[in-house]
Amino acid sequence: MRSIWNGAISFGLVSIPVKLVNATESHSISFRQIHAEDNGRIRYRKVCELDDREVSTAEIGKGYEDADGTVIPITDEDLAHLPIPTTRTIEIVAFVPADRIDPLQMGTAYYLAVGAAPAAKPYTLLREALKRGDKVAVAKYALRGRERLGMLRVVGDALTLHGLLWPDEVRAPEGVAPDEKVTVRAKELDLADALMDTLGDVDLDDLHDDYRAALEEVIAAKAAGEALPEAPEPDSGGKVLDLMAALENSVRAARASRGGGKAPEPKAAAKKTTETKAPAKKATETKAPAKKATETKATAKKTTETEATETKATETKATAKKAAETEAGEKKAGDKKAAERKPPARKTAQRSAQGSARKTAAAQEERKSGRKPPAKKAAPRKTPA
């Protein structure tokens, strides 16, 4: 890219040699003026009105015409002696947030290239300072015979200079807005919101010049002697009698152009809920969290029930174990008491032996004394009646 201006950025006491390069280019198709009868070129010749002859570019200079018609010639040497510091310098006067710059003031954009190797360090310093501060630099510079206002900002790894209009060059929008008092209803705003949501965002890199493409197609067909492409039918214009219907149709058309996806319905007005229906998109989004919340509650309930069941089962096992231990303890205690109540086998045998000895001694004593043991009485017989 060819530089169109050489100078320096004045950054306090720091000077950064730079070159100015056009950052934009025009791709528009230009036409020549021709003689319609024979296609001859129509040219404009630069003719001196005093000599009545055509002059070359080298013979042409600059001049200022005074109010009385007097022309004052101004040479490049005269311009070099302008009493301002911005003749070859981009003088930074302030650093401000980017939103302080009105887009109406922005004009042609230029890239600032490093003018010499030693300028790489201060160039990078200014770039990184603008990045970290998230600001832009407001500067003054002189270009093409006049002092201009500019804005320096960072684009990628390069510094960019945007030409700005002076504040007094921007007209006030007086008489532009309609004077009639218009009332916009909430439903109309809701439909406008729905239309904006349907159109959504766009990648600016996907946009292209349809007019230039169509014009190239016409030129190619004309050059090849082919039939010109058919122009689409123009939209039937006219007054919009029903704004609501126009908005609704626009939403449907935008939805169709976006691939048939469901377009969001207008947002309901907060103060007129009885008049405006809740938007489908918002309702869907509301139902989705509600469904999700229900599922979450069901999961939480199921988890609680599972935990309660597990806790109950654990308590049941603990109770059964405790009952088994209690029963075993009681059985053991009963056996111990029974064992304590039962006379020892040895003592029983001794008592039996003692009883037998007493009986034997009594029998022997009776035999010695001659007495007989009393006979058992017979049971009385029963006489049949």
CSV table of N, CA and C in Angstrom, one decimal, residues 224-339:
chain,number,residue,atom,x,y,z
A,224,ALA,N,-21.9,-9.8,-24.0
A,224,ALA,CA,-22.0,-11.1,-24.7
A,224,ALA,C,-23.2,-11.1,-25.6
A,225,GLY,N,-24.0,-10.0,-25.7
A,225,GLY,CA,-25.1,-10.0,-26.6
A,225,GLY,C,-26.2,-10.8,-26.1
A,226,GLU,N,-26.3,-11.2,-24.9
A,226,GLU,CA,-27.4,-12.0,-24.3
A,226,GLU,C,-28.5,-11.2,-23.8
A,227,ALA,N,-29.6,-11.9,-23.5
A,227,ALA,CA,-30.8,-11.2,-23.0
A,227,ALA,C,-30.4,-10.7,-21.5
A,228,LEU,N,-30.9,-9.5,-21.2
A,228,LEU,CA,-30.7,-9.0,-19.9
A,228,LEU,C,-31.5,-9.7,-18.9
A,229,PRO,N,-31.0,-9.9,-17.7
A,229,PRO,CA,-31.8,-10.6,-16.6
A,229,PRO,C,-33.0,-9.8,-16.3
A,230,GLU,N,-34.1,-10.6,-15.9
A,230,GLU,CA,-35.4,-10.0,-15.6
A,230,GLU,C,-35.3,-9.3,-14.2
A,231,ALA,N,-35.8,-8.1,-14.2
A,231,ALA,CA,-35.9,-7.4,-13.0
A,231,ALA,C,-37.0,-7.9,-12.1
A,232,PRO,N,-36.9,-8.0,-10.8
A,232,PRO,CA,-38.0,-8.4,-10.0
A,232,PRO,C,-39.1,-7.4,-9.9
A,233,GLU,N,-40.3,-7.9,-9.7
A,233,GLU,CA,-41.4,-6.9,-9.6
A,233,GLU,C,-41.2,-6.0,-8.4
A,234,PRO,N,-41.4,-4.7,-8.6
A,234,PRO,CA,-41.3,-3.8,-7.4
A,234,PRO,C,-42.4,-4.0,-6.4
A,235,ASP,N,-42.1,-3.8,-5.2
A,235,ASP,CA,-43.1,-4.0,-4.1
A,235,ASP,C,-44.2,-2.9,-4.3
A,236,SER,N,-45.4,-3.3,-4.1
A,236,SER,CA,-46.5,-2.3,-4.3
A,236,SER,C,-46.5,-1.3,-3.1
A,237,GLY,N,-46.1,-0.1,-3.4
A,237,GLY,CA,-46.0,0.9,-2.3
A,237,GLY,C,-47.4,1.4,-1.9
A,238,GLY,N,-47.4,2.3,-1.1
A,238,GLY,CA,-48.7,2.9,-0.6
A,238,GLY,C,-48.6,3.2,0.9
A,239,LYS,N,-49.7,3.7,1.4
A,239,LYS,CA,-49.8,4.1,2.8
A,239,LYS,C,-50.0,2.8,3.6
A,240,VAL,N,-49.4,2.8,4.7
A,240,VAL,CA,-49.6,1.7,5.7
A,240,VAL,C,-50.9,2.1,6.5
A,241,LEU,N,-52.0,1.4,6.2
A,241,LEU,CA,-53.2,1.7,6.9
A,241,LEU,C,-53.3,1.0,8.3
A,242,ASP,N,-52.8,-0.2,8.3
A,242,ASP,CA,-52.8,-1.0,9.6
A,242,ASP,C,-51.4,-1.3,10.0
A,243,LEU,N,-50.9,-0.6,10.9
A,243,LEU,CA,-49.5,-0.8,11.4
A,243,LEU,C,-49.4,-2.1,12.0
A,244,MET,N,-50.4,-2.6,12.8
A,244,MET,CA,-50.3,-3.9,13.5
A,244,MET,C,-50.2,-5.0,12.5
A,245,ALA,N,-51.0,-4.9,11.4
A,245,ALA,CA,-51.0,-6.0,10.4
A,245,ALA,C,-49.6,-6.0,9.7
A,246,ALA,N,-49.1,-4.8,9.4
A,246,ALA,CA,-47.8,-4.7,8.7
A,246,ALA,C,-46.7,-5.3,9.6
A,247,LEU,N,-46.7,-5.0,10.9
A,247,LEU,CA,-45.7,-5.6,11.8
A,247,LEU,C,-45.8,-7.1,11.8
A,248,GLU,N,-47.1,-7.6,11.9
A,248,GLU,CA,-47.3,-9.1,12.0
A,248,GLU,C,-46.8,-9.7,10.7
A,249,ASN,N,-47.1,-9.1,9.6
A,249,ASN,CA,-46.6,-9.7,8.3
A,249,ASN,C,-45.1,-9.6,8.2
A,250,SER,N,-44.5,-8.6,8.7
A,250,SER,CA,-43.0,-8.4,8.7
A,250,SER,C,-42.4,-9.5,9.6
A,251,VAL,N,-43.0,-9.8,10.7
A,251,VAL,CA,-42.5,-10.9,11.6
A,251,VAL,C,-42.6,-12.3,10.8
A,252,ARG,N,-43.7,-12.5,10.2
A,252,ARG,CA,-43.8,-13.8,9.4
A,252,ARG,C,-42.8,-13.9,8.3
A,253,ALA,N,-42.7,-12.8,7.6
A,253,ALA,CA,-41.7,-12.8,6.5
A,253,ALA,C,-40.3,-13.0,6.9
A,254,ALA,N,-40.0,-12.3,8.1
A,254,ALA,CA,-38.6,-12.5,8.6
A,254,ALA,C,-38.4,-13.9,9.1
A,255,ARG,N,-39.4,-14.5,9.7
A,255,ARG,CA,-39.3,-15.9,10.1
A,255,ARG,C,-39.1,-16.8,8.9
A,256,ALA,N,-39.8,-16.6,7.8
A,256,ALA,CA,-39.7,-17.4,6.6
A,256,ALA,C,-38.3,-17.2,6.0
A,257,SER,N,-37.8,-16.0,6.0
A,257,SER,CA,-36.4,-15.8,5.4
A,257,SER,C,-35.3,-16.4,6.3
A,258,ARG,N,-35.6,-16.6,7.6
A,258,ARG,CA,-34.6,-17.2,8.5
A,258,ARG,C,-34.7,-18.7,8.5
A,259,GLY,N,-35.4,-19.3,7.5
A,259,GLY,CA,-35.4,-20.8,7.5
A,259,GLY,C,-36.6,-21.4,8.1
A,260,GLY,N,-37.7,-20.6,8.3
A,260,GLY,CA,-38.9,-21.2,8.9
A,260,GLY,C,-38.9,-21.5,10.4
A,261,GLY,N,-37.8,-21.0,11.0
A,261,GLY,CA,-37.8,-21.2,12.5
A,261,GLY,C,-38.9,-20.4,13.2
A,262,LYS,N,-39.3,-20.8,14.3
A,262,LYS,CA,-40.4,-20.2,15.0
A,262,LYS,C,-39.9,-18.8,15.5
A,263,ALA,N,-40.7,-17.8,15.2
A,263,ALA,CA,-40.3,-16.5,15.6
A,263,ALA,C,-40.9,-16.2,16.9
A,264,PRO,N,-40.1,-15.4,17.7
A,264,PRO,CA,-40.6,-15.1,19.0
A,264,PRO,C,-41.8,-14.2,18.9
A,265,GLU,N,-42.8,-14.4,19.8
A,265,GLU,CA,-44.0,-13.6,19.9
A,265,GLU,C,-43.7,-12.3,20.6
A,266,PRO,N,-44.5,-11.3,20.4
A,266,PRO,CA,-44.3,-10.0,21.1
A,266,PRO,C,-44.3,-10.2,22.6
A,267,LYS,N,-43.4,-9.3,23.3
A,267,LYS,CA,-43.3,-9.4,24.7
A,267,LYS,C,-44.6,-8.7,25.3
A,268,ALA,N,-45.1,-9.3,26.4
A,268,ALA,CA,-46.3,-8.8,27.0
A,268,ALA,C,-45.9,-7.5,27.8
A,269,ALA,N,-46.8,-6.5,27.7
A,269,ALA,CA,-46.6,-5.2,28.4
A,269,ALA,C,-46.9,-5.5,29.9
A,270,ALA,N,-46.1,-4.9,30.8
A,270,ALA,CA,-46.2,-5.1,32.2
A,270,ALA,C,-47.5,-4.5,32.7
A,271,LYS,N,-48.0,-3.4,32.2
A,271,LYS,CA,-49.1,-2.7,32.8
A,271,LYS,C,-50.4,-3.1,32.1
A,272,LYS,N,-50.3,-3.9,31.0
A,272,LYS,CA,-51.5,-4.3,30.2
A,272,LYS,C,-51.5,-5.8,30.0
A,273,THR,N,-51.5,-6.5,31.1
A,273,THR,CA,-51.4,-8.0,30.9
A,273,THR,C,-52.7,-8.6,30.4
A,274,THR,N,-53.8,-7.8,30.7
A,274,THR,CA,-55.1,-8.3,30.2
A,274,THR,C,-55.3,-8.1,28.7
A,275,GLU,N,-54.6,-7.1,28.2
A,275,GLU,CA,-54.8,-6.8,26.8
A,275,GLU,C,-53.8,-7.6,25.9
A,276,THR,N,-52.6,-7.8,26.4
A,276,THR,CA,-51.5,-8.4,25.6
A,276,THR,C,-51.3,-9.9,26.1
A,277,LYS,N,-51.2,-10.8,25.1
A,277,LYS,CA,-50.9,-12.2,25.5
A,277,LYS,C,-49.5,-12.3,25.8
A,278,ALA,N,-49.2,-13.3,26.6
A,278,ALA,CA,-47.7,-13.5,26.9
A,278,ALA,C,-47.1,-14.1,25.7
A,279,PRO,N,-45.8,-13.6,25.4
A,279,PRO,CA,-45.1,-14.1,24.2
A,279,PRO,C,-44.8,-15.6,24.2
A,280,ALA,N,-44.9,-16.2,23.0
A,280,ALA,CA,-44.7,-17.7,23.0
A,280,ALA,C,-43.3,-18.0,23.4
A,281,LYS,N,-42.4,-17.2,23.0
A,281,LYS,CA,-40.9,-17.5,23.3
A,281,LYS,C,-40.7,-17.4,24.8
A,282,LYS,N,-41.3,-16.3,25.4
A,282,LYS,CA,-41.1,-16.1,26.8
A,282,LYS,C,-41.8,-17.2,27.6
A,283,ALA,N,-43.1,-17.6,27.1
A,283,ALA,CA,-43.8,-18.7,27.7
A,283,ALA,C,-43.0,-20.0,27.7
A,284,THR,N,-42.4,-20.3,26.5
A,284,THR,CA,-41.7,-21.5,26.4
A,284,THR,C,-40.5,-21.5,27.3
A,285,GLU,N,-39.8,-20.3,27.4
A,285,GLU,CA,-38.7,-20.2,28.3
A,285,GLU,C,-39.1,-20.3,29.7
A,286,THR,N,-40.4,-19.8,30.0
A,286,THR,CA,-40.9,-19.9,31.4
A,286,THR,C,-41.2,-21.3,31.7
A,287,LYS,N,-41.9,-22.0,30.7
A,287,LYS,CA,-42.3,-23.4,31.0
A,287,LYS,C,-41.1,-24.3,31.1
A,288,ALA,N,-40.0,-24.0,30.3
A,288,ALA,CA,-38.8,-24.8,30.4
A,288,ALA,C,-38.2,-24.8,31.8
A,289,PRO,N,-38.0,-23.6,32.4
A,289,PRO,CA,-37.5,-23.6,33.8
A,289,PRO,C,-38.5,-24.3,34.8
A,290,ALA,N,-39.9,-24.1,34.5
A,290,ALA,CA,-40.8,-24.7,35.4
A,290,ALA,C,-40.8,-26.2,35.4
A,291,LYS,N,-40.6,-26.7,34.1
A,291,LYS,CA,-40.5,-28.2,33.9
A,291,LYS,C,-39.2,-28.7,34.6
A,292,LYS,N,-38.2,-27.9,34.4
A,292,LYS,CA,-36.9,-28.3,35.0
A,292,LYS,C,-37.0,-28.2,36.5
A,293,ALA,N,-37.7,-27.2,37.0
A,293,ALA,CA,-37.9,-27.1,38.5
A,293,ALA,C,-38.7,-28.3,39.0
A,294,THR,N,-39.8,-28.7,38.2
A,294,THR,CA,-40.6,-29.8,38.6
A,294,THR,C,-39.8,-31.1,38.7
A,295,GLU,N,-39.0,-31.3,37.6
A,295,GLU,CA,-38.1,-32.5,37.5
A,295,GLU,C,-37.1,-32.4,38.7
A,296,THR,N,-36.6,-31.3,39.0
A,296,THR,CA,-35.7,-31.2,40.1
A,296,THR,C,-36.4,-31.5,41.4
A,297,LYS,N,-37.6,-31.0,41.6
A,297,LYS,CA,-38.4,-31.3,42.8
A,297,LYS,C,-38.7,-32.8,42.9
A,298,ALA,N,-39.1,-33.4,41.7
A,298,ALA,CA,-39.3,-34.9,41.7
A,298,ALA,C,-38.1,-35.7,42.1
A,299,THR,N,-37.0,-35.2,41.5
A,299,THR,CA,-35.7,-35.9,41.8
A,299,THR,C,-35.4,-35.8,43.3
A,300,ALA,N,-35.6,-34.5,43.8
A,300,ALA,CA,-35.3,-34.3,45.2
A,300,ALA,C,-36.2,-35.2,46.1
A,301,LYS,N,-37.5,-35.2,45.7
A,301,LYS,CA,-38.5,-36.0,46.5
A,301,LYS,C,-38.1,-37.5,46.4
A,302,LYS,N,-37.7,-38.0,45.2
A,302,LYS,CA,-37.3,-39.4,45.1
A,302,LYS,C,-36.1,-39.7,45.9
A,303,THR,N,-35.1,-38.8,45.9
A,303,THR,CA,-33.9,-38.9,46.7
A,303,THR,C,-34.2,-39.0,48.2
A,304,THR,N,-35.2,-38.1,48.6
A,304,THR,CA,-35.6,-38.0,50.0
A,304,THR,C,-36.2,-39.3,50.4
A,305,GLU,N,-37.2,-39.8,49.5
A,305,GLU,CA,-37.8,-41.1,49.8
A,305,GLU,C,-36.8,-42.2,49.9
A,306,THR,N,-35.9,-42.2,49.0
A,306,THR,CA,-34.9,-43.3,49.0
A,306,THR,C,-34.1,-43.2,50.3
A,307,GLU,N,-33.7,-42.0,50.6
A,307,GLU,CA,-32.9,-41.9,51.9
A,307,GLU,C,-33.7,-42.3,53.1
A,308,ALA,N,-35.0,-41.9,53.1
A,308,ALA,CA,-35.9,-42.3,54.2
A,308,ALA,C,-36.0,-43.8,54.3
A,309,THR,N,-36.2,-44.5,53.1
A,309,THR,CA,-36.3,-45.9,53.0
A,309,THR,C,-35.1,-46.6,53.6
A,310,GLU,N,-33.9,-46.1,53.1
A,310,GLU,CA,-32.6,-46.7,53.5
A,310,GLU,C,-32.5,-46.5,55.0
A,311,THR,N,-32.9,-45.3,55.5
A,311,THR,CA,-32.7,-45.0,57.0
A,311,THR,C,-33.7,-45.9,57.7
A,312,LYS,N,-34.9,-46.1,57.2
A,312,LYS,CA,-35.9,-47.0,57.9
A,312,LYS,C,-35.4,-48.4,57.9
A,313,ALA,N,-34.8,-48.9,56.8
A,313,ALA,CA,-34.2,-50.2,56.7
A,313,ALA,C,-33.1,-50.4,57.7
A,314,THR,N,-32.3,-49.4,57.8
A,314,THR,CA,-31.1,-49.4,58.7
A,314,THR,C,-31.6,-49.5,60.1
A,315,GLU,N,-32.7,-48.7,60.4
A,315,GLU,CA,-33.2,-48.7,61.8
A,315,GLU,C,-33.9,-50.0,62.1
A,316,THR,N,-34.6,-50.6,61.1
A,316,THR,CA,-35.2,-52.0,61.3
A,316,THR,C,-34.2,-53.0,61.5
A,317,LYS,N,-33.1,-53.0,60.8
A,317,LYS,CA,-32.0,-54.0,61.0
A,317,LYS,C,-31.4,-53.8,62.4
A,318,ALA,N,-31.2,-52.5,62.8
A,318,ALA,CA,-30.7,-52.2,64.1
A,318,ALA,C,-31.6,-52.7,65.2
A,319,THR,N,-33.0,-52.5,65.0
A,319,THR,CA,-33.9,-53.0,66.0
A,319,THR,C,-33.9,-54.5,66.1
A,320,ALA,N,-33.9,-55.2,64.9
A,320,ALA,CA,-33.9,-56.6,64.9
A,320,ALA,C,-32.7,-57.2,65.6
A,321,LYS,N,-31.5,-56.6,65.3
A,321,LYS,CA,-30.3,-57.0,65.9
A,321,LYS,C,-30.4,-56.8,67.4
A,322,LYS,N,-30.9,-55.7,67.9
A,322,LYS,CA,-31.0,-55.4,69.3
A,322,LYS,C,-32.0,-56.4,70.0
A,323,ALA,N,-33.1,-56.7,69.2
A,323,ALA,CA,-34.1,-57.7,69.8
A,323,ALA,C,-33.5,-59.0,69.9
A,324,ALA,N,-32.7,-59.4,68.9
A,324,ALA,CA,-32.0,-60.7,68.9
A,324,ALA,C,-31.0,-60.8,70.1
A,325,GLU,N,-30.3,-59.7,70.3
A,325,GLU,CA,-29.3,-59.6,71.4
A,325,GLU,C,-30.0,-59.7,72.7
A,326,THR,N,-31.2,-59.0,72.8
A,326,THR,CA,-32.0,-59.0,74.1
A,326,THR,C,-32.5,-60.4,74.3
A,327,GLU,N,-33.1,-61.0,73.3
A,327,GLU,CA,-33.6,-62.4,73.4
A,327,GLU,C,-32.5,-63.4,73.9
A,328,ALA,N,-31.4,-63.2,73.2
A,328,ALA,CA,-30.2,-64.1,73.6
A,328,ALA,C,-29.8,-63.9,75.0
A,329,GLY,N,-29.8,-62.6,75.4
A,329,GLY,CA,-29.4,-62.3,76.8
A,329,GLY,C,-30.5,-62.8,77.8
A,330,GLU,N,-31.8,-62.7,77.4
A,330,GLU,CA,-32.8,-63.2,78.3
A,330,GLU,C,-32.7,-64.7,78.4
A,331,LYS,N,-32.5,-65.4,77.3
A,331,LYS,CA,-32.4,-66.9,77.3
A,331,LYS,C,-31.2,-67.3,78.2
A,332,LYS,N,-30.1,-66.6,78.0
A,332,LYS,CA,-28.9,-66.9,78.8
A,332,LYS,C,-29.2,-66.7,80.3
A,333,ALA,N,-29.9,-65.6,80.6
A,333,ALA,CA,-30.2,-65.4,82.0
A,333,ALA,C,-31.1,-66.4,82.6
A,334,GLY,N,-32.2,-66.9,81.7
A,334,GLY,CA,-33.1,-67.9,82.2
A,334,GLY,C,-32.4,-69.2,82.4
A,335,ASP,N,-31.5,-69.6,81.5
A,335,ASP,CA,-30.8,-70.8,81.7
A,335,ASP,C,-29.9,-70.8,83.0
A,336,LYS,N,-29.4,-69.6,83.2
A,336,LYS,CA,-28.5,-69.4,84.4
A,336,LYS,C,-29.4,-69.6,85.7
A,337,LYS,N,-30.6,-69.0,85.7
A,337,LYS,CA,-31.5,-69.1,86.9
A,337,LYS,C,-32.0,-70.5,87.0
A,338,ALA,N,-32.3,-71.2,85.9
A,338,ALA,CA,-32.8,-72.6,86.0
A,338,ALA,C,-31.7,-73.5,86.5
A,339,ALA,N,-30.5,-73.1,86.0
A,339,ALA,CA,-29.4,-73.9,86.5
A,339,ALA,C,-29.2,-73.7,88.0
